[in-house]
Coordinates of C-alpha atoms and ligand atoms in Angstrom, one line a residue:
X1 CA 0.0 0.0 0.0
X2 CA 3.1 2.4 0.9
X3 CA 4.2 1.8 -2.5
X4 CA 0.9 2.8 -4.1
X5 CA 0.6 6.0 -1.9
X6 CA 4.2 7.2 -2.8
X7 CA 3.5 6.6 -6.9
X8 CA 1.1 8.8 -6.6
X9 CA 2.3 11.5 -3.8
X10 CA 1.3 15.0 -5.3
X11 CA 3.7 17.9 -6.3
X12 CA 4.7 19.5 -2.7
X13 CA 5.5 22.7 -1.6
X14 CA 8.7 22.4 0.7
X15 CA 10.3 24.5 3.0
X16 CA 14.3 24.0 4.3
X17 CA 15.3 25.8 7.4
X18 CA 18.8 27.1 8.0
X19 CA 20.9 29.1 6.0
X20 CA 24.4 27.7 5.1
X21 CA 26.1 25.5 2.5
X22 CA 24.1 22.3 3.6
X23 CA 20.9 24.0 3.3
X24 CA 21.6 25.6 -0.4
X25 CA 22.8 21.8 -0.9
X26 CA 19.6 20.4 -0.1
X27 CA 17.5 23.0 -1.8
X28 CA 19.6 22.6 -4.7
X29 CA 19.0 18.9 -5.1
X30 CA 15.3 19.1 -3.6
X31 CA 14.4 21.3 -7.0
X32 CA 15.5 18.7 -9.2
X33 CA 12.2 16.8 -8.1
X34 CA 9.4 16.5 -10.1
X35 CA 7.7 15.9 -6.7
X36 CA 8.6 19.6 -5.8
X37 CA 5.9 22.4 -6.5
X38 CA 7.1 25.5 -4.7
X39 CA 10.5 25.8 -2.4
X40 CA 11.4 28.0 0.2
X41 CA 14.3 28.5 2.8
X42 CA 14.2 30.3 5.8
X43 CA 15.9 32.8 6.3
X44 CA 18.4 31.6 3.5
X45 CA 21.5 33.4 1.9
X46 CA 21.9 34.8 -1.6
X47 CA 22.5 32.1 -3.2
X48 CA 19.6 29.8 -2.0
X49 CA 17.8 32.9 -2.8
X50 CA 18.4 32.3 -6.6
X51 CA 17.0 29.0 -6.3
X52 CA 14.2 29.0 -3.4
X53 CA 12.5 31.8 -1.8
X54 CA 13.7 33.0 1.3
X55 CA 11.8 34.1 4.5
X56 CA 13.4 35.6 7.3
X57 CA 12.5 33.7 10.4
X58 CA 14.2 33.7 14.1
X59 CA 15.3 29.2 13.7
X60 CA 15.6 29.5 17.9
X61 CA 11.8 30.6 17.9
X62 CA 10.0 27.3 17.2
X63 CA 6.5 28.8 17.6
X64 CA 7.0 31.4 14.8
X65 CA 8.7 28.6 12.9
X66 CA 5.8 27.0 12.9
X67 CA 3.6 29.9 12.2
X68 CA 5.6 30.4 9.2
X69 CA 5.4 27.0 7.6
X70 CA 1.4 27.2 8.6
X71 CA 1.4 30.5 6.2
X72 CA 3.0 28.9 3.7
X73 CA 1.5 25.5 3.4
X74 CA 4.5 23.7 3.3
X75 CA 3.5 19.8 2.7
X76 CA 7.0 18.9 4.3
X77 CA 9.7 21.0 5.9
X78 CA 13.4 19.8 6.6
X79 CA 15.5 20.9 9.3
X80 CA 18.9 21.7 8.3
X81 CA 21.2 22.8 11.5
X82 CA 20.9 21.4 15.0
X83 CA 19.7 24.3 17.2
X84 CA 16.5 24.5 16.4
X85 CA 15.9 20.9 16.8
X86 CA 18.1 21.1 20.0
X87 CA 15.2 23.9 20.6
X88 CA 12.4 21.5 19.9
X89 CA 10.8 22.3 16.5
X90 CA 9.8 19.0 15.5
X91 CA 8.1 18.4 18.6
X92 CA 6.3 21.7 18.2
X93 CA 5.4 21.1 13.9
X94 CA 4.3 17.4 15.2
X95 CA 1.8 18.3 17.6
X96 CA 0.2 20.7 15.0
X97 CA -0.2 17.4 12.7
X98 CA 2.5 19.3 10.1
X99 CA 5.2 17.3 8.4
X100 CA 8.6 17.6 9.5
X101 CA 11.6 16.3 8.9
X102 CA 14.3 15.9 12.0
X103 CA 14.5 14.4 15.6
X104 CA 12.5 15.1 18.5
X105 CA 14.1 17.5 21.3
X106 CA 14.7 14.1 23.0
X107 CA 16.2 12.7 20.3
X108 CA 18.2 15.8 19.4
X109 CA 20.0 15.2 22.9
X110 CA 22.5 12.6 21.0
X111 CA 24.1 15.9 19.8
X112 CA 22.9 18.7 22.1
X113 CA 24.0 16.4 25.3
X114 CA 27.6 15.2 25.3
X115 CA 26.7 13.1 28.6
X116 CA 23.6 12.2 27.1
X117 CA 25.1 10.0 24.2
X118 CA 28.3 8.8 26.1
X119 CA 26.2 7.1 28.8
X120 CA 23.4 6.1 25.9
X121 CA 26.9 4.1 24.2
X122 CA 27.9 3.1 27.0
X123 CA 24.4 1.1 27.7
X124 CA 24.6 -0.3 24.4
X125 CA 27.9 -0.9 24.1
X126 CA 28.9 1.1 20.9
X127 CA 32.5 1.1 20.8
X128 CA 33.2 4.7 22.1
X129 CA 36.5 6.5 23.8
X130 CA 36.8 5.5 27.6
X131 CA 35.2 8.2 29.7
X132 CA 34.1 10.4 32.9
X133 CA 31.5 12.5 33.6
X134 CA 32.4 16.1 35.3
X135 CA 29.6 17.9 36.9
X136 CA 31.8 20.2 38.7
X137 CA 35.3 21.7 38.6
X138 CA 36.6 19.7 41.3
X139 CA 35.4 16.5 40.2
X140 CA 36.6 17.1 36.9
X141 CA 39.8 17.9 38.1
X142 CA 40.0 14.4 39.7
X143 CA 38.8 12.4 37.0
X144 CA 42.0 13.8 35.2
X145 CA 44.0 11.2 37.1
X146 CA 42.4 8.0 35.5
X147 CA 43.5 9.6 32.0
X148 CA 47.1 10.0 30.8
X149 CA 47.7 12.9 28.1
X150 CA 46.7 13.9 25.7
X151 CA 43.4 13.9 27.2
X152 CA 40.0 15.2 25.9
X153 CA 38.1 17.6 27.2
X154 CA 34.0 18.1 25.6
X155 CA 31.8 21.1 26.9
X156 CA 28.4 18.9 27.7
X157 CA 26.4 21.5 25.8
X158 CA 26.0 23.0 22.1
X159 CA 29.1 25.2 22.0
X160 CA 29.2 26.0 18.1
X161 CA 32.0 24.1 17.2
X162 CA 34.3 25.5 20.2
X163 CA 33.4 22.7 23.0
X164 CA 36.2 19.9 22.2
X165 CA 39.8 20.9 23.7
X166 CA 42.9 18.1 23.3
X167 CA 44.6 19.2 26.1
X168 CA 48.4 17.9 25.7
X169 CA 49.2 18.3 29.1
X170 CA 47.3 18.2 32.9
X171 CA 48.1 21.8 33.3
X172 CA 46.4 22.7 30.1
X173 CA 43.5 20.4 30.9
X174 CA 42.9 22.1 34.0
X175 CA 43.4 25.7 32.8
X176 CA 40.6 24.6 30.2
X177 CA 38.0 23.1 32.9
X178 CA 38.8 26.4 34.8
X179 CA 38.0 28.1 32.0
X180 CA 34.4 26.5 31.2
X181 CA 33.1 25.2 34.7
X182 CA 34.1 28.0 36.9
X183 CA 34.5 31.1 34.6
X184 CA 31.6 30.1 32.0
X185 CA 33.7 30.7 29.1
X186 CA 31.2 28.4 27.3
X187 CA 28.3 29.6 29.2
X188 CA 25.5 26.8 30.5
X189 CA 27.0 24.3 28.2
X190 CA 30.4 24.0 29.9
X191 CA 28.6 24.1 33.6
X192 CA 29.3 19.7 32.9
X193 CA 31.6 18.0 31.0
X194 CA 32.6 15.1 29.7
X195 CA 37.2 14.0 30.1
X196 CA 37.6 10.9 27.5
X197 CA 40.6 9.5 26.1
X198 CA 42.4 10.8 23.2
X199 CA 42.0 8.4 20.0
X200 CA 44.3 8.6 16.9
X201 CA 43.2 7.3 14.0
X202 CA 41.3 8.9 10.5
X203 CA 38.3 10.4 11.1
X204 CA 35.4 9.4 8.8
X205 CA 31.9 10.8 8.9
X206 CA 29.2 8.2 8.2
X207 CA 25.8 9.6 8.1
X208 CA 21.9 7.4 7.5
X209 CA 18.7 8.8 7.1
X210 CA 16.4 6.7 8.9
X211 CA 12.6 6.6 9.4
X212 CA 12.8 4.9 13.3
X213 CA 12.6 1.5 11.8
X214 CA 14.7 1.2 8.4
X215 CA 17.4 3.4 7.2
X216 CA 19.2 4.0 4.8
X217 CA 23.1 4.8 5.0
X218 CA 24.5 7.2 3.0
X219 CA 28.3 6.9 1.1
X220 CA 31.7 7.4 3.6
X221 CA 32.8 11.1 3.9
X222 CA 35.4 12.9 5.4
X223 CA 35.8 16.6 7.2
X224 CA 38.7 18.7 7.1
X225 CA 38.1 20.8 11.0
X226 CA 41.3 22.1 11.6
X227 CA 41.7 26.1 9.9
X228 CA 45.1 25.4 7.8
X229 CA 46.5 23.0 5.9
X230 CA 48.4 19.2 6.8
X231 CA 45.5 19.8 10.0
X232 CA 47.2 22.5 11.8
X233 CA 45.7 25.6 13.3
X234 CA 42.2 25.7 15.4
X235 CA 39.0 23.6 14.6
X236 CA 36.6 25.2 12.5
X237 CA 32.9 23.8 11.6
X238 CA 34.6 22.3 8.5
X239 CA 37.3 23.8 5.6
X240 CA 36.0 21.2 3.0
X241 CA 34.8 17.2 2.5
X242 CA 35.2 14.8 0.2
X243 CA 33.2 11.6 -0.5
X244 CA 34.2 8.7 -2.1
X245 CA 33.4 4.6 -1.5
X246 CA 37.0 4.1 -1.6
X247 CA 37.5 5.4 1.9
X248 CA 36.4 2.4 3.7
X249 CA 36.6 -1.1 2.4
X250 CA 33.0 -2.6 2.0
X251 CA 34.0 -4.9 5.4
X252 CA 34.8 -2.2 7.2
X253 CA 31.6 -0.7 6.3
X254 CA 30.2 -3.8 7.6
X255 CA 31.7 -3.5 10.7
X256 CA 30.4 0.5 11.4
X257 CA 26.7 -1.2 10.4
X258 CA 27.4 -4.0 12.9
X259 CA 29.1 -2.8 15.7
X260 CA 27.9 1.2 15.7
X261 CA 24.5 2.2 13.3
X262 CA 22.9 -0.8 14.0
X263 CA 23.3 -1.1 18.4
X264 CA 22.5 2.9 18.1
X265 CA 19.3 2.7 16.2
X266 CA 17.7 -0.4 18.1
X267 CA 19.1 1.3 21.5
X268 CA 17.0 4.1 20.2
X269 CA 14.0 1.9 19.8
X270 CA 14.7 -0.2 22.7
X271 CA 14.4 3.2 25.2
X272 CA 11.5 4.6 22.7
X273 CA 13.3 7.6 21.6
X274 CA 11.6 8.1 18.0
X275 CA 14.2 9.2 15.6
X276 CA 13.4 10.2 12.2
X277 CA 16.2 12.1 10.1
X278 CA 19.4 12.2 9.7
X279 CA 22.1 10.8 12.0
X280 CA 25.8 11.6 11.7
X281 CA 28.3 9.5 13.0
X282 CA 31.5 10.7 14.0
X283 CA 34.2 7.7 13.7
X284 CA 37.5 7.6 14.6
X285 CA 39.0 4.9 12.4
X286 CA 41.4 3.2 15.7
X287 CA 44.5 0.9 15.4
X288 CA 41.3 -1.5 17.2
X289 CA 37.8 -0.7 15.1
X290 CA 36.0 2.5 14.2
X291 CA 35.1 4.0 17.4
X292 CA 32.4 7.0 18.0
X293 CA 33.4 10.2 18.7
X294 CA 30.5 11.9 18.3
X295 CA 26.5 12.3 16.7
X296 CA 25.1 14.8 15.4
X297 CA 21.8 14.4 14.5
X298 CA 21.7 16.4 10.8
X299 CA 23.6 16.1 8.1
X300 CA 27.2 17.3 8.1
X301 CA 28.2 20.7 6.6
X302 CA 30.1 20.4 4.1
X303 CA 29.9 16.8 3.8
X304 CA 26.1 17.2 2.8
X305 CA 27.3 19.5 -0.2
X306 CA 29.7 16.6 -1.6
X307 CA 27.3 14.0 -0.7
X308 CA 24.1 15.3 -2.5
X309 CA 26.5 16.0 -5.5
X310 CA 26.2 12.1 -5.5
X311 CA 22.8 11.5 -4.9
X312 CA 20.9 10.3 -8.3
X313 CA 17.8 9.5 -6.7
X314 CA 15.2 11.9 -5.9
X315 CA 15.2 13.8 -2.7
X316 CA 11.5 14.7 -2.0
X317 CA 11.0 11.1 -2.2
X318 CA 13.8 10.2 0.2
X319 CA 13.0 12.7 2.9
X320 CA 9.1 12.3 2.9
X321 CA 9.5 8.4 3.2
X322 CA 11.4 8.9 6.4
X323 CA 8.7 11.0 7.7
X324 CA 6.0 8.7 6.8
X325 CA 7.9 5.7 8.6
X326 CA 8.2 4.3 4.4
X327 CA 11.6 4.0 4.2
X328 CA 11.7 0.4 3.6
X329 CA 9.6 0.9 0.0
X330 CA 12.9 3.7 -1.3
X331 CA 16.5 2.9 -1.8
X332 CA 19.1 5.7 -2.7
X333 CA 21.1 5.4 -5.9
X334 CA 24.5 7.4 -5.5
X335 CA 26.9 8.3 -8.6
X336 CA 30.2 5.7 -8.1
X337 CA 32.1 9.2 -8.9
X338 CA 33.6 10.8 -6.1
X339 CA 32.7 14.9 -5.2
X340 CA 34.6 17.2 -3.0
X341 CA 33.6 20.3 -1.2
X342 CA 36.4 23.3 -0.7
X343 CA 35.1 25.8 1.3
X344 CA 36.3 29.7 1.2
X345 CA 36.5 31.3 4.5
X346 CA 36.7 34.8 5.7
X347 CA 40.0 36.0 7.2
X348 CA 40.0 36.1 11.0
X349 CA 37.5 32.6 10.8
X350 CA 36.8 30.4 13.2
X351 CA 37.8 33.3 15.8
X352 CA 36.3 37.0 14.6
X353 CA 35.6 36.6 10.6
X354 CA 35.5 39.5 9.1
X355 CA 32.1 40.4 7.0
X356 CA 31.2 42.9 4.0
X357 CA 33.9 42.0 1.5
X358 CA 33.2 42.4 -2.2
X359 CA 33.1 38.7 -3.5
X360 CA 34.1 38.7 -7.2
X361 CA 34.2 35.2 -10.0
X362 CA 31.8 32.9 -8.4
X363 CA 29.7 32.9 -11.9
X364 CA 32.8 32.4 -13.5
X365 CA 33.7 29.3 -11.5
X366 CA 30.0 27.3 -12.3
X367 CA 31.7 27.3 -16.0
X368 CA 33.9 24.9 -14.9
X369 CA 32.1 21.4 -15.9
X370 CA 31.1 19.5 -12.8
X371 CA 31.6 22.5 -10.5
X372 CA 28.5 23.8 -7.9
X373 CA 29.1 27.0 -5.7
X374 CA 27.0 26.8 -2.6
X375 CA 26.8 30.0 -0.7
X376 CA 27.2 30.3 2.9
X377 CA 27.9 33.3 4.6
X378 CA 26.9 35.8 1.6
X379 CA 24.0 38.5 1.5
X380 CA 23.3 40.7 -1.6
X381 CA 23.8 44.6 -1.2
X382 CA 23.2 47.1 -4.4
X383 CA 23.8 44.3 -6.9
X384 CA 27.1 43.2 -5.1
X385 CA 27.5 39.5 -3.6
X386 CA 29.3 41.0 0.0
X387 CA 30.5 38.1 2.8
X388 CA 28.3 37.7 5.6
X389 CA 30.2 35.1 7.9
X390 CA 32.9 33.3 8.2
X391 CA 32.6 30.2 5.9
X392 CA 31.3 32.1 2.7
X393 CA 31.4 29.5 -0.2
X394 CA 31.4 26.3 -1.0
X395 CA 33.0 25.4 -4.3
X396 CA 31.8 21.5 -5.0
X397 CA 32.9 19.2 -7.7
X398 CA 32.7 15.7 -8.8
X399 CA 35.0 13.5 -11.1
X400 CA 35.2 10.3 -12.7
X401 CA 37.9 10.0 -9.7
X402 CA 39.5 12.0 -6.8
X403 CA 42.1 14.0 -8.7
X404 CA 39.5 15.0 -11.6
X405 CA 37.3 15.9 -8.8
X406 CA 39.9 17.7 -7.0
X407 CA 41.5 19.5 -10.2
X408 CA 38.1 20.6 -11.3
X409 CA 37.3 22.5 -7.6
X410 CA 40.4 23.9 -7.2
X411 CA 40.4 25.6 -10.8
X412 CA 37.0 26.8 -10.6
X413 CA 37.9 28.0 -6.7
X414 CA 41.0 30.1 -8.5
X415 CA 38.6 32.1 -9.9
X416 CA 37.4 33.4 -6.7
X417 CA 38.6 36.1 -4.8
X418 CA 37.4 38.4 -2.1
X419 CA 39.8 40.5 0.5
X420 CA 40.8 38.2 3.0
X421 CA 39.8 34.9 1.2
X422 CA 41.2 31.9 3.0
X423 CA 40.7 28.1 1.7
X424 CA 42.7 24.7 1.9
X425 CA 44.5 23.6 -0.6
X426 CA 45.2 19.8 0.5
X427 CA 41.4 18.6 0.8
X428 CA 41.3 14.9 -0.3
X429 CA 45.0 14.5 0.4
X430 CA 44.8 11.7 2.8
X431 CA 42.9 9.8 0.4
X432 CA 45.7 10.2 -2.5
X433 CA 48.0 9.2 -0.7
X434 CA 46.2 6.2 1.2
X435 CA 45.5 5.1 -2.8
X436 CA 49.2 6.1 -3.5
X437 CA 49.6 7.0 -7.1
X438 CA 46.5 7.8 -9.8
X439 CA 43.5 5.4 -9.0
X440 CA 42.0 3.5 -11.8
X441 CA 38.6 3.5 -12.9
X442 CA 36.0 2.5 -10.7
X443 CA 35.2 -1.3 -11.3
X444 CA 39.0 -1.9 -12.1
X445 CA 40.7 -4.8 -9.7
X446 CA 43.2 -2.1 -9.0
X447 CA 40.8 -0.4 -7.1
X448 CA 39.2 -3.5 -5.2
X449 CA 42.6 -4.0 -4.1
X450 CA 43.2 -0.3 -2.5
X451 CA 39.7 -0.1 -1.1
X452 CA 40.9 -3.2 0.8
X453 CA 43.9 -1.0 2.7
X454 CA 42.3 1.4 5.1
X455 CA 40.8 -1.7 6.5
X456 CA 43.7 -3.7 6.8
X457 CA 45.5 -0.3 8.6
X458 CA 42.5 0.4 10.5
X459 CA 42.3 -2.9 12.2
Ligands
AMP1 P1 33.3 16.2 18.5 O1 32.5 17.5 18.5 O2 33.1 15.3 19.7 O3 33.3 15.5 17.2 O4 34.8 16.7 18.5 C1 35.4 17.6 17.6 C2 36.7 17.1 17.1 O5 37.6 16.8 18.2 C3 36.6 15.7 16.4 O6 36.3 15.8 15.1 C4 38.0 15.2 16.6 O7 38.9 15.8 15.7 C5 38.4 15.7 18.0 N1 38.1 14.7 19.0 C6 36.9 14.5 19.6 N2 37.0 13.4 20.5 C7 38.2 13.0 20.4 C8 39.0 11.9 21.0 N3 38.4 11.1 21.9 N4 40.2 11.7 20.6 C9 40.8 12.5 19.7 N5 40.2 13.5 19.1 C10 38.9 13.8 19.4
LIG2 N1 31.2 18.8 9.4 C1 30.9 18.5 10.7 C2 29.7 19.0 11.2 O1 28.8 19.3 10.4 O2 29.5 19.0 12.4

């Protein structure tokens, strides 16, 4: 019966909330539907605005969220960031029987509640690093002792990308629980924290859409945090992504089903926490398994702008089978080519970006085949595309491989400039050199045989 219903699923008006890279991403790939009617974003940046119309909305005030969607009859809306469902909006669109796409408050805890999803791991015994809770200074100070350094230090609460400190030595560790649990430097989300043990490893990101009872896992990404290149300088909310299958062997990806998605979604259902949406997890790829770091409980940003480069099948379908609970009736065809994301920061990001800079040649960079630009922190003024934050574009790119990919986003990101302009230039590195030397095409045995590495390193 599911089946019948979604043949015939009317043209629907869809609204996207948030207003970065991910969410141009998804309204980008959302208009490609013939399922889509009208689109809108709220509130949006300039260049979602080409492509959807943009509302101006307050995201932390659920009620007028709500009242906006109402207005404009959206048949579905999908939550991009995590603070408003940290804030509760799904709970608040549900109980006024509209259709929304994203975790409940509770639900939204896996990533608004450090504690919260260490303690859920370590019921359900998803591999994890070893860890304490700290609800105050002084106990946090003595929970340093069971931990040798480098030791890890996470802010409890949502801390825009600034809660997470490797602390290399105990002074440093303390001078940084000083800092949050007794001077507030995070405010109420460093009052508790959580000290784990430092991994080492690759991170990947590893992200399913799920429905509460199937899902669906999407291809093997990974983040670039750290500001400069060869990962030094501070963590940032992401300098660029890549995506391609060849970053974990299919056994390996067996292994992050087996041991990590699967415990975490039927722990989920086990303690009747409904989760519908998207679930990120953060691995650490360790000398003994992949090994959570962390949830979020969106998609990434920027690995949602490679990924939904690769996404061939359609995206209103996708996203209103997870809300319906019909998830089992869709599957998700992906392009085998890999796509990279290089994003163009503002000078002075993560820190104090600076804002109002003339952007010039991001039309000139879409004429490079393959190549997206998704805006981020940009606002139009008198017919001039001006920087409005500190991660500002985007540049996206697919290729019948990595390098094609990569050569293809870094010539169409030459062609970009504003004052300041700031962007990595070794995205994807980790991957050439883990293939070491060109890779071959996609169903060539050379390939099988590389794909099998990480796994054999990783174990
Ligand atoms: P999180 O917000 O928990 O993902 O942490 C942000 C970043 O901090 C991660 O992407 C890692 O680079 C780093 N990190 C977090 N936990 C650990 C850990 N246990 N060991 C080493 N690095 C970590
Ligand atoms: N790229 C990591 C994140 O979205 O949190």
């Amino acid at each position: 019966m599911g089946q019948m219903l979604l043949l015939y699923r009317p043209p629907m008006k869809i609204l996207v909330l948030g207003s970065g890279g991910r969410e141009h991403a998804l309204v980008w790939k959302l208009r490609e539907s013939q399922l889509m009617k009208e689109i809108y974003c709220a509130p949006g940046n300039a260049g979602i605005a080409q492509e959807a119309e943009c509302v101006s909305v307050d995201l932390a005030d659920a009620a007028s969220t709500l009242e906006l969607a109402t207005r404009l009859g959206a048949d579905l809306t999908v939550v991009g960031p995590e603070a408003p469902l940290a804030a509760g909006v799904v709970d608040v669109f549900e109980k006024a029987g509209l259709a929304v796409l994203g975790p409940s408050r509770t639900a939204a805890q896996f990533e608004s509640s450090k504690i919260f999803a260490k303690r859920f791991m370590e019921r359900h015994g998803i591999p994890t690093a070893r860890f304490r809770v700290g609800e105050d200074f002084e106990q946090a100070v003595r929970a340093l002792d069971e931990f040798s350094t480098p030791v890890v230090i996470k802010a409890d609460g949502l801390a825009a990308g600034k809660g997470v400190v490797v602390a290399r030595t105990r002074n440093e560790a303390e001078q940084v629980l000083d800092a949050a649990m007794r001077r507030g430097a995070l405010g109420r989300a460093g009052e508790r924290v959580v000290i784990e043990e430092a991994l080492s490893g690759e991170e990947v990101s590893f992200i399913v859409l799920t429905d509460g009872n199937t899902s669906i896992h999407l291809p093997p990404c990974q983040d670039h945090k750290a500001l400069l290149d060869n990962d030094q300088g501070p963590n940032t909310g992401g300098m660029g992504a890549y995506s391609d299958d060849t970053i974990l062997a299919e056994s390996t990806r067996g292994e992050i089903l087996r041991r990590i998605v699967n415990p975490t979604l039927s722990g989920m259902s086990e303690e009747r926490i409904a989760y519908r949406g998207f679930l990120y997890f953060g691995l650490m790829m360790t000398a003994d398994g992949p090994k959570v770091l962390e949830y979020n409980v969106r998609l990434g940003d920027p690995e949602a702008q490679a990924l939904l480069m690769r996404l061939r099948s359609d995206l209103v379908e996708l996203l209103s089978s997870a809300c319906e609970g019909a998830l089992a009736t869709r599957h998700a065809h992906w392009s085998p080519n890999p796509a990279v994301c290089v994003v163009a920061v503002s000078r002075g990001y993560p820190a104090a970006p600076e804002t109002g800079k003339t952007i010039s040649g991001y039309d000139l960079a879409e004429t490079v085949g393959g190549v997206k630009v998704f805006h981020a922190g940009t606002v139009f003024k008198d017919g001039q595309l001006l920087t409005s934050g500190g991660r500002v574009l985007g540049v996206t790119a697919s290729g019948e491989d990595l390098p094609a990919a990569l050569h293809r986003v870094y010539a169409a990101m030459s062609k970009i400039h504003f004052e300041g302009m700031h962007y990595r230039h070794d995205i994807g590195a980790k991957s050439l050199k883990r293939q070491a030397g060109p890779p071959p095409g996609p169903s060539s045995p050379a390939r099988k045989q590389e794909a099998q590495e990480p796994h054999q390193r990783w174990r």
